[in-house]
Coordinates of N, CA, C and O in Angstrom, one line a residue:
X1 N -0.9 -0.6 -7.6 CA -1.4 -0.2 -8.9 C -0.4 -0.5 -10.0 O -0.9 -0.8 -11.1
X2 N 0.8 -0.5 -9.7 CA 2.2 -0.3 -10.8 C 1.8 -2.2 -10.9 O 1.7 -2.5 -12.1
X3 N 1.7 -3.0 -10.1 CA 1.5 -4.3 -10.3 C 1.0 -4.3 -10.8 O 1.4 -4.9 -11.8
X4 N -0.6 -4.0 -10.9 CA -1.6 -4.4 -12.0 C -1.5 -4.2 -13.1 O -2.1 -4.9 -13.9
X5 N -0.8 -3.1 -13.5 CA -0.5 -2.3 -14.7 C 0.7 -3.6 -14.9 O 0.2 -4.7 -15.4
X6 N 1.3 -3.6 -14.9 CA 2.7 -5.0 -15.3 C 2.0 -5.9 -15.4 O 2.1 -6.5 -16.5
X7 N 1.0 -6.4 -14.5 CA 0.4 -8.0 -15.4 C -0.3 -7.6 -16.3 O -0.1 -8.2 -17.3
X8 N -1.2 -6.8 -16.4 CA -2.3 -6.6 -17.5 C -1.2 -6.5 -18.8 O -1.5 -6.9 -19.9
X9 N -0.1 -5.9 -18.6 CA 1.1 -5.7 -20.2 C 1.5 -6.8 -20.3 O 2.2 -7.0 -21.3
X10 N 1.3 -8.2 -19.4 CA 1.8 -9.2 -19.6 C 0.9 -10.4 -20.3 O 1.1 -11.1 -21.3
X11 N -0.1 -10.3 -19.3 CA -1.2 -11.0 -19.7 C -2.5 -11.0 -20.6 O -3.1 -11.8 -21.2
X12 N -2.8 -9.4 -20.4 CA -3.4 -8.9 -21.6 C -5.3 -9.0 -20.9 O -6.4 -8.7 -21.4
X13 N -4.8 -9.5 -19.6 CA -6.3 -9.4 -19.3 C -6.1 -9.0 -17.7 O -5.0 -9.0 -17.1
X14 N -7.5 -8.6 -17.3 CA -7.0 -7.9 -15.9 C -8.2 -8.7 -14.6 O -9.4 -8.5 -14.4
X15 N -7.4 -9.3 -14.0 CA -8.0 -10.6 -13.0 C -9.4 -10.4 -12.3 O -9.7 -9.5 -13.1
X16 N -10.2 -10.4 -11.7 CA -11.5 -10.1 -11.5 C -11.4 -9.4 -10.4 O -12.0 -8.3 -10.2
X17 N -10.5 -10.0 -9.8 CA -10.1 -9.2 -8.1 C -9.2 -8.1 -8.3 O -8.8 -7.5 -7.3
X18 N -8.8 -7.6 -9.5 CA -7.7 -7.0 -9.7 C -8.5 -5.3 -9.7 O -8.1 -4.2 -9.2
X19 N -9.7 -5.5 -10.3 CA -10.5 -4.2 -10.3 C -11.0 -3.4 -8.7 O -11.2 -2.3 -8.3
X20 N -11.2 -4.8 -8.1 CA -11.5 -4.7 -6.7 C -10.1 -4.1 -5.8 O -10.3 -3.2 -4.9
X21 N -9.0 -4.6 -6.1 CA -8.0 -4.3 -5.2 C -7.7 -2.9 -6.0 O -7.3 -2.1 -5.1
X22 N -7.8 -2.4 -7.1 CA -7.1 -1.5 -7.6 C -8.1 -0.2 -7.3 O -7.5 0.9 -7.3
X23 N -9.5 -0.1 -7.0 CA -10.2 0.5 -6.3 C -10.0 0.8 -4.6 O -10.5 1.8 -4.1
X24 N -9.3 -0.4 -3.9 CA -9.5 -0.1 -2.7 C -7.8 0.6 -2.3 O -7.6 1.2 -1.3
X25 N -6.5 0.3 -3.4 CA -5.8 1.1 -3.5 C -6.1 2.7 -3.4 O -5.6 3.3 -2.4
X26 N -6.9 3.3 -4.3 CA -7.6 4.6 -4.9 C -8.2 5.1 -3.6 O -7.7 6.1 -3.1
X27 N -9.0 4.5 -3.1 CA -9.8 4.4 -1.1 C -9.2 5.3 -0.7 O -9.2 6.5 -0.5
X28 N -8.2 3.6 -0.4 CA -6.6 4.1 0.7 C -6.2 5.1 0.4 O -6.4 6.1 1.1
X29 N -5.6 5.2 -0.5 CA -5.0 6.4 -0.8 C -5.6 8.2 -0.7 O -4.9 9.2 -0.3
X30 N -6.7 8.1 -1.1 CA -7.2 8.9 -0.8 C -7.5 9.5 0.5 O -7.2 10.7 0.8
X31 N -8.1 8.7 1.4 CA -8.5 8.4 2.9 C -6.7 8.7 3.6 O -6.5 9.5 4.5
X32 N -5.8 8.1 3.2 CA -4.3 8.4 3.8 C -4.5 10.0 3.3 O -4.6 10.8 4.2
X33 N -4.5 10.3 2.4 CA -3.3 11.2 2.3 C -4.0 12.4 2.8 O -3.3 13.4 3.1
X34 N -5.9 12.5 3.1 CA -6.7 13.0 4.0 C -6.0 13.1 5.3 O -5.6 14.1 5.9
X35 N -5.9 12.1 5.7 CA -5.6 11.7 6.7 C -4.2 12.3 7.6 O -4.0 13.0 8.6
X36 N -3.2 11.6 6.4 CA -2.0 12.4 7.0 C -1.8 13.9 6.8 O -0.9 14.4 7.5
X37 N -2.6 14.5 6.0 CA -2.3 15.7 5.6 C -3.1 16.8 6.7 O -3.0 18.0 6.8
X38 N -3.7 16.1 7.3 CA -5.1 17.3 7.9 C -5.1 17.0 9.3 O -4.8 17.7 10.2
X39 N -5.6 15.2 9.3 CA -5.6 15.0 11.0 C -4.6 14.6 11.7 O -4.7 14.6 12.9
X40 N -3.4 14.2 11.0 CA -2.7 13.3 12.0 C -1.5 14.1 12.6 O -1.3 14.7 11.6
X41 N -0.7 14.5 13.2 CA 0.8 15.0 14.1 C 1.5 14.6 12.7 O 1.0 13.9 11.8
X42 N 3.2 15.4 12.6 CA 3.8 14.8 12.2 C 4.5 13.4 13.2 O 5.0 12.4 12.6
X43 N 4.6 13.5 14.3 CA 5.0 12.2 15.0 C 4.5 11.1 15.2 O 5.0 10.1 15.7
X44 N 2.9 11.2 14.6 CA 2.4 9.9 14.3 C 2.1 9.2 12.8 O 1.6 8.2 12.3
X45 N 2.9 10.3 12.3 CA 3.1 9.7 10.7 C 4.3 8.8 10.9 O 4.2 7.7 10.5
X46 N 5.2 9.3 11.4 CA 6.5 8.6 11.9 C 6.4 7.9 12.4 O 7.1 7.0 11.9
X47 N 5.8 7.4 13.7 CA 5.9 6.4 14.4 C 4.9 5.4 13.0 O 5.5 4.3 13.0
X48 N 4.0 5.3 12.2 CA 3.3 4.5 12.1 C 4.1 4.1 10.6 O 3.9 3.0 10.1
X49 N 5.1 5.3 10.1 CA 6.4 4.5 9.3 C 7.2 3.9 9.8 O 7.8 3.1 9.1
X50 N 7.7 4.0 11.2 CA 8.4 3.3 11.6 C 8.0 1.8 12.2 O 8.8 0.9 12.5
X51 N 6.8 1.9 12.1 CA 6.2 0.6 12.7 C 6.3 -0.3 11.3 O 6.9 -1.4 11.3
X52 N 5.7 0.3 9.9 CA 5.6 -0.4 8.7 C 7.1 -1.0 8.1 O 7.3 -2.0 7.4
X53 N 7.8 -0.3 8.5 CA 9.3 -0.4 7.9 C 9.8 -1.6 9.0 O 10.1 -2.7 8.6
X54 N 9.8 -1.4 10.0 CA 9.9 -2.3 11.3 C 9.4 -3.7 11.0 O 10.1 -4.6 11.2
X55 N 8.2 -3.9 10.4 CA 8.1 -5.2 10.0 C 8.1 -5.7 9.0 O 7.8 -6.9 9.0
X56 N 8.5 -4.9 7.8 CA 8.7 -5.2 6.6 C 10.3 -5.9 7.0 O 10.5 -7.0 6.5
X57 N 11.2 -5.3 7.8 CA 12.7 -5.3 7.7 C 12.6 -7.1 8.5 O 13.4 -8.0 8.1
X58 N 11.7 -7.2 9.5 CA 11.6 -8.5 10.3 C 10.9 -9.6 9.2 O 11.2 -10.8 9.5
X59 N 10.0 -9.4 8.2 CA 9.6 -9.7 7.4 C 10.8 -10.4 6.7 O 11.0 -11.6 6.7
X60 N 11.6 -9.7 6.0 CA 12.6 -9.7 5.2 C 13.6 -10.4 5.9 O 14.3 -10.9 4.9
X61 N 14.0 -10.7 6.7 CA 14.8 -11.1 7.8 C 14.5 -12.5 8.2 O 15.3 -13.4 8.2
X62 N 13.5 -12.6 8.4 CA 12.8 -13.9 8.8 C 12.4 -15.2 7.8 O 12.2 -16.4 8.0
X63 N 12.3 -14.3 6.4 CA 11.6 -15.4 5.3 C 12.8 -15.7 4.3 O 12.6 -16.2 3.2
X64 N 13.9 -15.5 4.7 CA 15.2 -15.9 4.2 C 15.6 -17.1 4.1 O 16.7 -17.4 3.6

């Protein structure tokens, strides 16, 4: 969302897809924090940060 908000101040217009992804951010987010807050363990919040971080870090590592 903080991205779209930076090009729209740059560009002044806001991309066609940009309304699309910025709604399915809103989704997500909503549906997560449902999610983590009600159904999930705290050890499967963790394991599924440690999976995200885990390939961000190989991500980062690799595209160097």
């Amino acid at each position: 969302m903080g991205a779209l908000v930076g090009y729209f101040s740059k560009i002044h217009s806001i991309p066609s897809l940009g309304l699309i992804l910025a709604a399915a951010a809103i989704i997500g987010g909503i549906i997560g924090s449902h999610l983590g807050s009600r159904r999930f363990a705290v050890r499967v919040i963790s394991l599924c940060l440690a999976t995200v971080l885990l390939i961000a870090g190989m991500k980062l590592i690799f595209t160097r």
